[in-house]
Amino acid sequence: AAAPRVFAFRDARWAPDPVLEPSAAVRSPQPVPLVIDNGSFQTRAGWASPDPAVPAEPLLRFRSLAARSRGARGGAGAETQVGNDLGSPEPLRWLLRSPFDRNVPVQLELQELLLDHVFQRLGVASQGCVDHPIVLTEAVCNPLYSRQMMSELLFECYQVPKVSYGVDSLYSFYHNRRQNWPCSGLVISSGYQCTHILPVLEGRLDAKNCKRINLGGCQAAVYLQRLLQLKYPGHFAAITLSRMEEILHEHSYIAEDYIEELQKWRSPEYYENNVHKMQLPFSNKLLGSTLTSEEKQERRQQQLRRLQELNARRREEKLQLDQERLDRLLYVQELLEDGQMDQFHKALVELNMDSAEELQSYISKLSLSVEQTKQKILQAEVNIEVDVVDSKPETPDLDPLGSEQSLEDVESINEFEPLFAEEQPEVEKPVAAVQPVFNLAEYHQLFLGTERIRAPEIVFQPSLIGEDQAGVAETMQYVLERYPKEQQAILVQNVFLTGGNTMYPGLKARVQKELLEMRPFQSSFQVHLASSPVLDAWYGARDWAVEYMTREEGWITRKDYEEKGGEYLKEHCASNVYVPIRLPKQAPRAAEALAPSRALTSSTGNPGEQP
């Protein structure tokens, strides 16, 4: 039998990003581009420079989240934390905010916080301006309004010299191109919020036939959380989204045939060999579960002893205070007896008293209180001594008559012993307390069986979570059917998988199986997985920035922004297709507005003429 697979949650805390000092190669001979992969799950930023002294990898990687605390009442103001400075997202789950709606940035105030964090940690002085070109990723078919607000933020707030926008999945496609790869292909990009099917023909995106599925890693994590919370209602609070994301990243896989895989899980042997047990944190100390009766009795005695000591200390303190006050009153009474009336009246004023009778009343009451306290202290000491004496076991006197019994009496007793042998009570033997066997660690385990395949399956079957959408396979077939057969054959020769949600084991085999079912008999196709589905978008953007650093193609300058508006886009091999805003012509409306005035003028100028 296979050993039980028990895995502990890492619950890793995010380490705050350090403030990096940029090297001299970043600014000389000219400022190099800054590449920012602005993803809805994670933001990655780094430099694009051919100089080997500059790292060719993202220097910053942090979650695209911000939390703004309300601040203490009467204390400091609200504090804003961004990305890895949050430490852990779970304690701040209800304060977390993201600038994204799905995969489109719409909250530009939060987006500004993310960019401030990037510039500050990379050592870029952003007070006056950021004099580095910016390469920024955006969503497929990004709305013009979103791009307009982003361009306004970059050009007006940060005073960047130029900026370039590109699609993250196309940058990944651009980075993974090989010498024998065709320029056309079908890109399947699955991220945190969305999944896209992007046809690429002759190196350019065919935006008219792009399709989006509003499902990704976020929906899979929420679905897995619901499944496990229904399965383990006793651990409702411990089943957090962060732990569900960890399960998805490390313990889930895509079934090549979902129904067939479910049939395998029905087998007890298959279940025992493949189930993953996630160990939740727990404490071995449960109230009253691991204490014997002697330990409980000892604990009660310790508590009683501690309480008695506390009461005795309080009585002694009260007795000392009352005795000091009584001594003071007796001293004042002695002043009266000695005839020192001036000092006596002055002392009465200090004591806030009016007459000698009131003084005598206070002395009698205080004396009585002191005597009662002394009696209580003596009684408490006697009780403690009695308890100590009573705790000793009494030895019963087994021979009250002494040893005066004769030999005949002993023999007569021995004769009657067999008659009463059955009625004599047996000596009670100590019975060991049988405690139920309870595995506390196993109670705090989550058994992952079919949940390992059910959560990732929603990308192929959105109906599992009640979504009225087509899955990846149906959408892929729908996109292919919009092309002639010749172009379909070209596209399926390079089906490219990228995005963080494509890292499940078995996804490539599942896509191959779906293509085999939808393509004609004996037709060929090829499925490729990105070398690094998460980081290839940044690497591709860096490759493009290094190649086009000195060219004008793909860069939007400040002059272009001022002349053509913030929604303007310069196309390149990894960009969206620019569709300008077509405003309706105002000439017909102006003519209609002038027509009543002309009619009024003609009627007033020539009242005798008829129209």
Coordinates of C-alpha atoms in Angstrom, one line a residue:
A1 CA 0.0 0.0 0.0
A2 CA 1.2 3.5 -0.8
A3 CA 2.3 5.7 2.1
P4 CA -0.3 8.3 3.1
R5 CA 0.3 11.6 1.4
V6 CA 0.0 14.2 4.1
F7 CA 1.0 17.8 3.1
A8 CA 1.2 20.8 5.3
F9 CA 0.1 24.2 4.2
R10 CA 3.1 26.5 3.8
D11 CA 1.1 29.7 4.6
A12 CA 4.0 31.7 3.3
R13 CA 4.2 35.4 4.3
W14 CA 5.2 37.9 1.6
A15 CA 8.5 39.6 2.3
P16 CA 8.5 43.3 1.7
D17 CA 10.2 44.4 -1.5
P18 CA 13.6 46.1 -0.9
V19 CA 14.4 49.5 -2.4
L20 CA 16.8 48.7 -5.2
E21 CA 19.6 51.0 -6.5
P22 CA 19.6 51.1 -10.3
S23 CA 22.9 50.5 -12.0
A24 CA 24.6 53.1 -14.1
A25 CA 23.8 51.1 -17.3
V26 CA 20.1 51.9 -16.7
R27 CA 20.7 55.6 -17.4
S28 CA 23.6 55.8 -19.8
P29 CA 24.0 56.4 -22.6
Q30 CA 20.3 56.9 -22.5
P31 CA 17.5 55.8 -20.2
V32 CA 16.5 52.3 -20.9
P33 CA 12.8 51.2 -21.1
L34 CA 11.0 50.0 -18.0
V35 CA 8.9 46.9 -18.6
I36 CA 5.8 46.4 -16.5
D37 CA 3.6 43.3 -16.9
N38 CA 0.4 44.8 -15.4
G39 CA -1.5 41.6 -14.6
S40 CA -4.7 41.3 -12.6
F41 CA -3.0 38.6 -10.3
Q42 CA 0.5 39.8 -10.2
T43 CA 2.6 42.8 -11.3
R44 CA 6.1 42.2 -12.6
A45 CA 8.6 45.0 -13.4
G46 CA 12.2 45.2 -14.5
W47 CA 14.6 46.8 -17.0
A48 CA 15.0 46.1 -20.7
S49 CA 18.7 46.6 -21.5
P50 CA 21.1 44.7 -23.7
D51 CA 23.8 45.4 -21.2
P52 CA 24.7 42.1 -19.3
A53 CA 25.2 44.2 -16.1
V54 CA 21.4 44.8 -16.0
P55 CA 19.4 41.6 -14.9
A56 CA 17.3 40.2 -17.7
E57 CA 14.5 39.2 -15.3
P58 CA 11.8 41.0 -13.4
L59 CA 13.2 42.6 -10.3
L60 CA 9.8 43.1 -8.7
R61 CA 7.0 40.6 -8.4
F62 CA 4.0 41.4 -6.2
R63 CA 0.3 40.8 -6.0
S64 CA -1.8 43.6 -7.6
L65 CA -3.5 44.5 -4.4
A66 CA -3.7 47.5 -2.1
A67 CA -5.2 47.9 1.4
R68 CA -5.9 51.2 3.1
S69 CA -6.4 51.0 6.9
R70 CA -8.7 53.5 8.5
G71 CA -6.2 54.5 11.1
A72 CA -6.6 54.8 14.9
R73 CA -9.0 57.3 16.3
G74 CA -7.2 60.4 17.4
G75 CA -3.9 58.9 16.1
A76 CA -2.1 58.7 12.8
G77 CA -4.0 58.9 9.5
A78 CA -4.9 56.0 7.2
E79 CA -2.0 53.8 6.1
T80 CA -1.8 52.3 2.6
Q81 CA 0.0 49.1 1.9
V82 CA 0.7 47.7 -1.5
G83 CA 1.8 44.2 -2.8
N84 CA 4.2 42.3 -0.7
D85 CA 4.1 45.0 2.1
L86 CA 0.8 43.4 3.1
G87 CA 2.6 40.4 4.5
S88 CA -0.4 38.1 4.3
P89 CA -3.7 38.8 2.6
E90 CA -6.0 36.8 4.9
P91 CA -6.1 39.2 7.9
L92 CA -6.8 42.1 5.5
R93 CA -9.1 40.2 3.1
W94 CA -12.0 42.6 3.5
L95 CA -9.8 45.7 3.1
L96 CA -8.1 44.5 -0.1
R97 CA -8.7 46.5 -3.3
S98 CA -7.6 45.8 -6.8
P99 CA -7.6 48.3 -9.7
F100 CA -8.9 45.6 -12.0
D101 CA -12.4 44.7 -13.1
R102 CA -11.8 41.3 -14.6
N103 CA -8.6 42.0 -16.4
V104 CA -9.2 45.7 -17.3
P105 CA -7.8 48.4 -15.0
V106 CA -10.6 50.7 -14.1
Q107 CA -9.6 52.2 -10.6
L108 CA -6.9 54.5 -11.7
E109 CA -6.3 55.7 -8.1
L110 CA -5.3 52.2 -7.1
Q111 CA -3.3 51.8 -10.3
E112 CA -1.3 54.9 -9.4
L113 CA -0.5 53.3 -6.0
L114 CA 0.9 50.2 -7.9
L115 CA 3.0 52.4 -10.2
D116 CA 4.3 54.4 -7.3
H117 CA 5.3 51.2 -5.6
V118 CA 7.1 50.1 -8.7
F119 CA 9.0 53.3 -9.3
Q120 CA 9.9 53.7 -5.6
R121 CA 11.3 50.1 -5.2
L122 CA 13.2 50.3 -8.5
G123 CA 14.9 53.5 -7.4
V124 CA 13.3 55.7 -10.0
A125 CA 12.7 59.3 -8.7
S126 CA 9.1 59.9 -9.7
Q127 CA 8.7 63.3 -7.9
G128 CA 9.4 65.4 -10.9
C129 CA 9.1 62.9 -13.8
V130 CA 10.0 59.4 -14.9
D131 CA 12.4 59.8 -17.8
H132 CA 12.3 56.2 -18.8
P133 CA 10.2 54.8 -21.6
I134 CA 7.5 52.5 -20.4
V135 CA 6.4 49.2 -21.9
L136 CA 3.1 48.2 -20.4
T137 CA 0.8 45.2 -21.0
E138 CA -2.9 45.6 -21.4
A139 CA -5.9 43.3 -21.9
V140 CA -7.0 41.9 -25.3
C141 CA -9.3 44.4 -27.1
N142 CA -8.7 46.8 -24.2
P143 CA -11.5 49.4 -24.0
L144 CA -10.5 52.8 -25.3
Y145 CA -11.5 54.5 -22.1
S146 CA -9.2 52.4 -20.0
R147 CA -6.2 53.1 -22.3
Q148 CA -7.1 56.8 -22.3
M149 CA -7.0 56.9 -18.5
M150 CA -3.8 54.9 -18.4
S151 CA -2.1 57.2 -20.9
E152 CA -3.3 60.3 -19.0
L153 CA -1.8 58.8 -15.8
L154 CA 1.5 58.1 -17.4
F155 CA 1.9 61.3 -19.4
E156 CA 0.3 63.8 -17.1
C157 CA 1.2 62.4 -13.7
Y158 CA 4.6 60.8 -14.4
Q159 CA 5.7 62.8 -17.4
V160 CA 7.1 59.7 -19.2
P161 CA 8.7 60.4 -22.6
K162 CA 7.0 57.6 -24.5
V163 CA 5.0 54.5 -23.8
S164 CA 4.1 51.3 -25.7
Y165 CA 1.1 49.0 -25.1
G166 CA 1.0 45.3 -25.9
V167 CA -1.0 42.2 -25.1
D168 CA 0.6 39.9 -22.5
S169 CA -0.2 36.6 -24.3
L170 CA 1.1 37.9 -27.6
Y171 CA 4.4 39.0 -25.9
S172 CA 4.6 35.4 -24.6
F173 CA 3.9 34.1 -28.1
Y174 CA 6.6 36.5 -29.4
H175 CA 9.1 35.2 -26.8
N176 CA 8.6 31.5 -27.5
R177 CA 8.9 31.8 -31.2
R178 CA 11.4 29.4 -32.8
Q179 CA 13.1 29.5 -36.1
N180 CA 10.8 26.9 -37.7
W181 CA 7.7 28.2 -36.0
P182 CA 5.0 29.6 -38.3
C183 CA 4.0 33.2 -37.8
S184 CA 0.4 32.1 -37.5
G185 CA -1.2 30.2 -34.6
L186 CA -4.0 29.9 -32.1
V187 CA -3.1 31.3 -28.7
I188 CA -5.0 30.0 -25.6
S189 CA -4.3 32.4 -22.7
S190 CA -5.8 31.5 -19.3
G191 CA -5.1 33.9 -16.4
Y192 CA -6.5 34.8 -13.1
Q193 CA -9.8 36.3 -14.3
C194 CA -10.3 35.4 -17.9
T195 CA -9.4 32.9 -20.6
H196 CA -8.8 34.1 -24.2
I197 CA -8.7 32.4 -27.6
L198 CA -6.6 34.5 -29.9
P199 CA -6.1 33.7 -33.6
V200 CA -2.8 35.1 -35.0
L201 CA -2.5 35.3 -38.8
E202 CA 0.8 36.2 -40.4
G203 CA 2.2 37.6 -37.1
R204 CA -0.8 39.9 -36.4
L205 CA -3.7 39.5 -34.1
D206 CA -7.1 38.9 -35.7
A207 CA -9.1 40.9 -33.2
K208 CA -12.5 40.4 -34.9
N209 CA -12.4 36.7 -34.1
C210 CA -11.0 36.8 -30.6
K211 CA -13.1 35.2 -27.9
R212 CA -13.1 35.6 -24.1
I213 CA -14.3 33.2 -21.4
N214 CA -14.9 34.9 -18.0
L215 CA -13.3 32.1 -16.0
G216 CA -9.8 31.7 -14.6
G217 CA -7.8 30.9 -11.5
C218 CA -9.9 33.1 -9.3
Q219 CA -13.2 31.4 -10.0
A220 CA -11.5 28.0 -9.6
A221 CA -10.2 29.0 -6.2
V222 CA -13.6 30.2 -5.1
Y223 CA -15.2 27.0 -6.3
L224 CA -12.7 24.9 -4.5
Q225 CA -13.3 26.9 -1.3
R226 CA -17.0 26.3 -1.5
L227 CA -16.5 22.6 -2.1
L228 CA -14.2 22.1 0.9
Q229 CA -16.3 24.3 3.2
L230 CA -19.4 22.2 2.5
K231 CA -17.4 19.0 3.0
Y232 CA -15.7 20.2 6.2
P233 CA -18.1 22.7 7.9
G234 CA -16.1 22.4 11.2
H235 CA -13.0 24.0 9.5
F236 CA -15.0 26.8 7.7
A237 CA -12.7 29.6 8.8
A238 CA -9.5 27.7 8.2
I239 CA -10.4 27.1 4.5
T240 CA -9.1 30.4 3.1
L241 CA -8.6 31.6 -0.4
S242 CA -4.9 31.7 0.0
R243 CA -4.8 28.0 0.9
M244 CA -7.1 27.2 -2.0
E245 CA -4.7 28.9 -4.4
E246 CA -1.9 26.8 -2.9
I247 CA -3.9 23.6 -3.5
L248 CA -4.6 24.6 -7.1
H249 CA -1.0 25.4 -7.8
E250 CA 0.6 22.3 -6.2
H251 CA -2.0 19.5 -5.9
S252 CA -4.5 19.9 -8.8
Y253 CA -4.4 18.6 -12.3
I254 CA -6.5 18.4 -15.5
A255 CA -8.1 15.1 -16.3
E256 CA -7.7 14.0 -19.9
D257 CA -11.1 12.4 -19.8
Y258 CA -13.1 13.9 -16.9
I259 CA -15.9 11.2 -16.7
E260 CA -13.4 8.4 -16.9
E261 CA -11.2 9.9 -14.2
L262 CA -14.3 10.2 -11.9
Q263 CA -14.9 6.5 -12.4
K264 CA -11.3 5.8 -11.3
W265 CA -11.9 7.8 -8.1
R266 CA -14.8 5.5 -7.2
S267 CA -12.3 2.7 -6.6
P268 CA -11.2 2.6 -2.9
E269 CA -7.7 1.4 -3.9
Y270 CA -7.3 4.3 -6.4
Y271 CA -8.6 6.7 -3.8
E272 CA -6.2 5.6 -1.1
N273 CA -3.2 5.7 -3.5
N274 CA -4.0 9.2 -4.9
V275 CA -5.8 11.2 -2.2
H276 CA -3.8 14.1 -0.9
K277 CA -4.3 15.0 2.8
M278 CA -3.8 18.6 3.7
Q279 CA -2.8 19.1 7.3
L280 CA -4.4 22.2 8.9
P281 CA -2.6 23.7 11.9
F282 CA -4.0 22.6 15.3
S283 CA -3.1 22.5 19.0
N284 CA -2.6 19.3 21.0
K285 CA -4.0 20.9 24.2
L286 CA -7.7 20.5 24.3
L287 CA -9.5 21.5 27.5
G288 CA -10.1 18.5 29.7
S289 CA -9.1 15.9 27.1
T290 CA -5.5 14.9 28.2
L291 CA -5.8 15.4 32.0
T292 CA -6.3 12.5 34.4
S293 CA -8.5 12.7 37.5
E294 CA -5.4 13.1 39.7
E295 CA -4.1 15.9 37.6
K296 CA -7.5 17.7 37.6
Q297 CA -7.6 17.3 41.4
E298 CA -4.1 18.7 41.7
R299 CA -5.0 21.6 39.5
R300 CA -8.1 22.4 41.6
Q301 CA -6.0 22.3 44.8
Q302 CA -3.5 24.7 43.2
Q303 CA -6.2 27.1 42.2
L304 CA -7.7 26.9 45.7
R305 CA -4.3 27.5 47.3
R306 CA -3.7 30.5 45.0
L307 CA -7.1 31.9 45.9
Q308 CA -6.5 31.5 49.6
E309 CA -3.1 33.3 49.3
L310 CA -4.7 36.1 47.4
N311 CA -7.5 36.6 50.0
A312 CA -5.0 36.4 52.9
R313 CA -2.8 39.1 51.2
R314 CA -5.8 41.4 50.8
R315 CA -6.9 40.9 54.4
E316 CA -3.4 41.8 55.6
E317 CA -3.2 44.9 53.5
K318 CA -6.7 46.0 54.7
L319 CA -5.6 45.3 58.3
Q320 CA -2.5 47.4 57.9
L321 CA -4.4 50.3 56.5
D322 CA -7.1 50.2 59.2
Q323 CA -4.5 49.9 61.9
E324 CA -2.6 53.0 60.6
R325 CA -5.9 55.0 60.5
L326 CA -6.9 53.8 64.0
D327 CA -3.5 54.8 65.4
R328 CA -4.0 58.3 63.9
L329 CA -7.4 58.6 65.4
L330 CA -6.2 57.5 68.8
Y331 CA -3.4 60.0 68.7
V332 CA -6.0 62.8 68.1
Q333 CA -8.0 61.5 71.0
E334 CA -5.0 61.7 73.2
L335 CA -4.6 65.3 72.3
L336 CA -8.2 65.9 73.6
E337 CA -7.4 64.1 76.9
D338 CA -4.2 66.1 77.3
G339 CA -6.1 69.4 76.9
Q340 CA -4.3 70.5 73.7
M341 CA -7.4 72.0 72.2
D342 CA -5.8 74.0 69.4
Q343 CA -4.0 71.0 68.0
F344 CA -7.1 68.8 68.6
H345 CA -9.4 71.2 66.5
K346 CA -6.7 71.5 63.8
A347 CA -6.5 67.7 63.6
L348 CA -10.3 67.4 63.4
V349 CA -10.3 69.7 60.5
E350 CA -7.7 67.7 58.7
L351 CA -9.8 64.5 59.4
N352 CA -12.9 66.3 58.1
M353 CA -14.7 65.8 61.4
D354 CA -16.9 68.2 63.4
S355 CA -16.9 67.0 67.0
A356 CA -15.3 64.6 69.5
E357 CA -18.4 62.4 69.5
E358 CA -17.9 61.8 65.8
L359 CA -14.3 61.0 66.4
Q360 CA -15.2 58.5 69.1
S361 CA -17.8 56.8 66.8
Y362 CA -15.1 56.4 64.1
I363 CA -12.7 54.9 66.6
S364 CA -15.2 52.3 67.8
K365 CA -16.1 51.3 64.3
L366 CA -12.5 51.1 63.2
S367 CA -11.5 49.0 66.2
L368 CA -14.3 46.6 65.5
S369 CA -13.2 46.2 61.9
V370 CA -9.6 45.6 63.0
E371 CA -10.7 42.9 65.4
Q372 CA -12.9 41.2 62.8
T373 CA -10.1 41.2 60.3
K374 CA -7.7 39.7 62.8
Q375 CA -10.2 36.9 63.5
K376 CA -10.6 36.2 59.8
I377 CA -6.9 35.9 59.4
L378 CA -6.6 33.5 62.3
Q379 CA -9.6 31.4 61.1
A380 CA -8.1 31.1 57.6
E381 CA -4.8 29.8 59.1
V382 CA -6.6 27.3 61.3
N383 CA -8.6 26.1 58.2
I384 CA -5.4 25.6 56.3
E385 CA -3.9 23.5 59.1
V386 CA -7.0 21.4 59.4
D387 CA -7.0 20.7 55.7
V388 CA -3.4 19.6 56.0
V389 CA -4.2 17.3 58.9
D390 CA -7.3 15.8 57.3
S391 CA -5.5 15.1 54.1
K392 CA -3.4 12.3 55.9
P393 CA -5.0 8.9 55.5
E394 CA -6.4 7.5 58.7
T395 CA -5.2 4.0 59.8
P396 CA -8.2 2.1 61.2
D397 CA -7.7 0.2 64.5
L398 CA -8.1 -3.4 63.3
D399 CA -7.6 -4.9 66.8
P400 CA -9.6 -2.9 69.4
L401 CA -9.6 -5.8 71.9
G402 CA -5.9 -6.3 71.8
S403 CA -4.3 -9.7 71.2
E404 CA -6.4 -11.5 73.9
Q405 CA -8.1 -13.9 71.6
S406 CA -7.5 -17.5 72.5
L407 CA -6.4 -20.2 70.1
E408 CA -9.9 -21.8 70.3
D409 CA -11.6 -18.6 69.1
V410 CA -9.2 -18.5 66.1
E411 CA -9.9 -22.1 65.2
S412 CA -13.7 -21.6 65.5
I413 CA -13.5 -18.6 63.1
N414 CA -11.5 -20.7 60.7
E415 CA -14.3 -23.4 60.7
F416 CA -16.9 -20.8 59.6
E417 CA -14.8 -19.2 56.8
P418 CA -15.8 -21.7 54.1
L419 CA -19.4 -21.1 54.8
F420 CA -19.1 -17.3 54.1
A421 CA -16.5 -17.5 51.4
E422 CA -19.0 -16.8 48.6
E423 CA -20.5 -13.8 50.4
Q424 CA -17.2 -12.2 51.3
P425 CA -16.6 -9.1 49.1
E426 CA -13.7 -9.4 46.8
V427 CA -10.9 -6.8 46.9
E428 CA -11.6 -4.2 44.2
K429 CA -8.9 -4.2 41.6
P430 CA -7.9 -0.9 40.1
V431 CA -9.5 -0.6 36.7
A432 CA -7.6 1.3 34.1
A433 CA -9.6 4.1 32.5
V434 CA -10.4 3.3 28.9
Q435 CA -10.3 6.5 26.9
P436 CA -11.5 6.6 23.3
V437 CA -8.8 6.7 20.7
F438 CA -9.1 10.1 18.9
N439 CA -6.6 11.1 16.2
L440 CA -6.5 14.9 16.6
A441 CA -4.2 15.4 13.6
E442 CA -6.5 13.4 11.3
Y443 CA -9.5 15.4 12.4
H444 CA -7.6 18.6 11.1
Q445 CA -6.9 17.1 7.7
L446 CA -8.6 17.9 4.4
F447 CA -8.9 14.9 2.1
L448 CA -8.5 16.0 -1.5
G449 CA -10.0 13.4 -3.8
T450 CA -12.1 14.4 -6.8
E451 CA -11.6 18.1 -5.8
R452 CA -8.2 17.9 -7.4
I453 CA -9.8 17.7 -10.8
R454 CA -13.2 19.3 -10.2
A455 CA -11.9 22.8 -9.6
P456 CA -9.6 23.1 -12.7
E457 CA -12.3 21.5 -14.9
I458 CA -14.5 24.6 -14.8
V459 CA -12.4 26.1 -17.7
F460 CA -13.7 23.2 -19.9
Q461 CA -17.1 22.9 -18.3
P462 CA -18.3 26.3 -16.9
S463 CA -21.7 24.7 -16.1
L464 CA -20.1 23.1 -13.1
I465 CA -20.4 26.4 -11.3
G466 CA -23.6 27.5 -13.0
E467 CA -22.0 29.7 -15.6
D468 CA -23.9 29.9 -18.9
Q469 CA -20.7 30.0 -21.1
A470 CA -18.9 27.8 -23.5
G471 CA -15.8 26.0 -22.4
V472 CA -12.3 26.2 -23.9
A473 CA -13.0 23.3 -26.4
E474 CA -16.3 24.7 -27.7
T475 CA -14.9 28.2 -28.0
M476 CA -11.8 27.0 -29.8
Q477 CA -13.9 25.1 -32.3
Y478 CA -16.2 28.1 -32.7
V479 CA -13.2 30.3 -33.5
L480 CA -11.7 27.8 -36.0
E481 CA -15.0 27.4 -37.8
R482 CA -14.9 31.1 -38.7
Y483 CA -12.0 30.5 -41.0
P484 CA -11.7 28.5 -44.3
K485 CA -10.3 25.0 -44.0
E486 CA -6.9 26.1 -45.3
Q487 CA -6.5 28.7 -42.6
Q488 CA -7.8 26.3 -40.0
A489 CA -5.1 23.8 -40.9
I490 CA -2.5 26.6 -40.5
L491 CA -3.8 27.8 -37.1
V492 CA -3.9 24.3 -35.5
Q493 CA -0.3 23.7 -36.5
N494 CA 0.7 26.1 -33.7
V495 CA -1.7 25.9 -30.7
F496 CA 0.1 27.9 -28.0
L497 CA -0.8 27.7 -24.3
T498 CA 0.3 30.5 -22.0
G499 CA -0.9 32.1 -18.7
G500 CA -0.6 31.1 -15.1
N501 CA -3.8 29.0 -15.3
T502 CA -2.3 26.7 -17.9
M503 CA 0.3 25.2 -15.5
Y504 CA -1.9 22.3 -14.4
P505 CA -0.4 18.9 -15.2
G506 CA -2.4 17.3 -18.0
L507 CA -3.6 20.5 -19.7
K508 CA -1.6 19.9 -22.8
A509 CA -2.8 16.3 -23.2
R510 CA -6.4 17.5 -22.6
V511 CA -6.2 20.2 -25.4
Q512 CA -4.7 17.6 -27.7
K513 CA -7.5 15.2 -27.0
E514 CA -10.1 17.9 -27.7
L515 CA -8.4 18.9 -31.0
L516 CA -8.3 15.2 -32.0
E517 CA -12.0 15.0 -31.5
M518 CA -12.9 18.2 -33.5
R519 CA -10.4 18.0 -36.3
P520 CA -10.9 15.8 -39.5
F521 CA -9.6 12.3 -39.6
Q522 CA -5.8 12.0 -40.0
S523 CA -5.3 15.7 -39.9
S524 CA -2.2 17.0 -38.1
F525 CA -1.9 19.6 -35.3
Q526 CA 0.6 20.7 -32.7
V527 CA 0.2 22.0 -29.2
H528 CA 3.0 23.9 -27.5
L529 CA 3.2 25.1 -23.9
A530 CA 5.1 28.2 -23.0
S531 CA 8.5 27.7 -21.4
S532 CA 7.4 29.8 -18.4
P533 CA 3.7 30.5 -18.7
V534 CA 3.8 33.1 -15.9
L535 CA 6.9 35.1 -16.8
D536 CA 7.0 34.7 -20.5
A537 CA 4.8 37.8 -21.0
W538 CA 7.4 39.9 -19.2
Y539 CA 10.3 38.2 -21.1
G540 CA 8.6 38.8 -24.4
A541 CA 7.9 42.5 -23.6
R542 CA 11.6 42.9 -22.7
D543 CA 12.7 41.2 -25.9
W544 CA 10.5 43.6 -27.9
A545 CA 11.7 46.7 -25.9
V546 CA 15.4 45.8 -26.6
E547 CA 14.7 45.2 -30.3
Y548 CA 12.6 48.3 -30.8
M549 CA 14.5 50.6 -28.3
T550 CA 15.8 52.9 -31.0
R551 CA 12.9 52.7 -33.5
E552 CA 9.7 54.7 -33.6
E553 CA 7.5 51.8 -34.4
G554 CA 5.1 50.9 -31.5
W555 CA 6.0 53.9 -29.3
I556 CA 3.5 56.6 -28.4
T557 CA 5.3 59.9 -27.7
R558 CA 4.0 62.8 -25.7
K559 CA 3.4 64.6 -29.0
D560 CA 1.2 61.8 -30.2
Y561 CA -0.7 61.8 -26.9
E562 CA -1.4 65.6 -27.1
E563 CA -2.4 65.5 -30.8
K564 CA -4.4 62.2 -31.0
G565 CA -5.7 61.7 -27.5
G566 CA -5.1 59.2 -24.8
E567 CA -6.8 56.3 -26.5
Y568 CA -4.4 56.4 -29.4
L569 CA -2.3 53.2 -30.0
K570 CA 0.6 52.6 -32.3
E571 CA 0.4 49.0 -33.5
H572 CA 3.2 46.5 -33.5
C573 CA 3.6 42.7 -33.7
A574 CA 2.3 42.1 -30.1
S575 CA -0.2 44.9 -29.8
N576 CA -4.0 45.3 -30.0
V577 CA -5.6 46.6 -33.2
Y578 CA -6.2 50.3 -33.0
V579 CA -9.9 51.3 -33.6
P580 CA -10.2 55.1 -33.4
I581 CA -13.3 56.7 -32.0
R582 CA -15.6 57.7 -34.8
L583 CA -17.6 60.7 -33.7
P584 CA -20.8 61.5 -35.6
K585 CA -20.7 64.4 -38.0
Q586 CA -22.0 67.6 -36.6
A587 CA -22.9 69.2 -40.0
P588 CA -26.4 67.9 -40.3
R589 CA -27.2 68.9 -36.7
A590 CA -25.9 72.4 -37.5
A591 CA -28.0 72.7 -40.6
E592 CA -31.1 71.6 -38.7
A593 CA -30.4 74.2 -36.0
L594 CA -30.0 77.0 -38.7
A595 CA -33.2 76.1 -40.6
P596 CA -35.7 77.6 -38.0
S597 CA -33.7 80.8 -37.8
R598 CA -33.7 81.1 -41.6
A599 CA -37.4 80.6 -41.8
L600 CA -37.9 83.1 -39.1
T601 CA -35.8 85.7 -40.9
S602 CA -37.6 85.2 -44.2
S603 CA -41.0 85.5 -42.6
T604 CA -40.1 88.7 -40.8
G605 CA -38.2 90.3 -43.7
N606 CA -40.8 89.7 -46.4
P607 CA -44.2 89.4 -44.6
G608 CA -46.0 89.4 -47.9
E609 CA -44.2 86.4 -49.4
Q610 CA -45.5 82.9 -48.8
P611 CA -43.1 80.0 -48.4

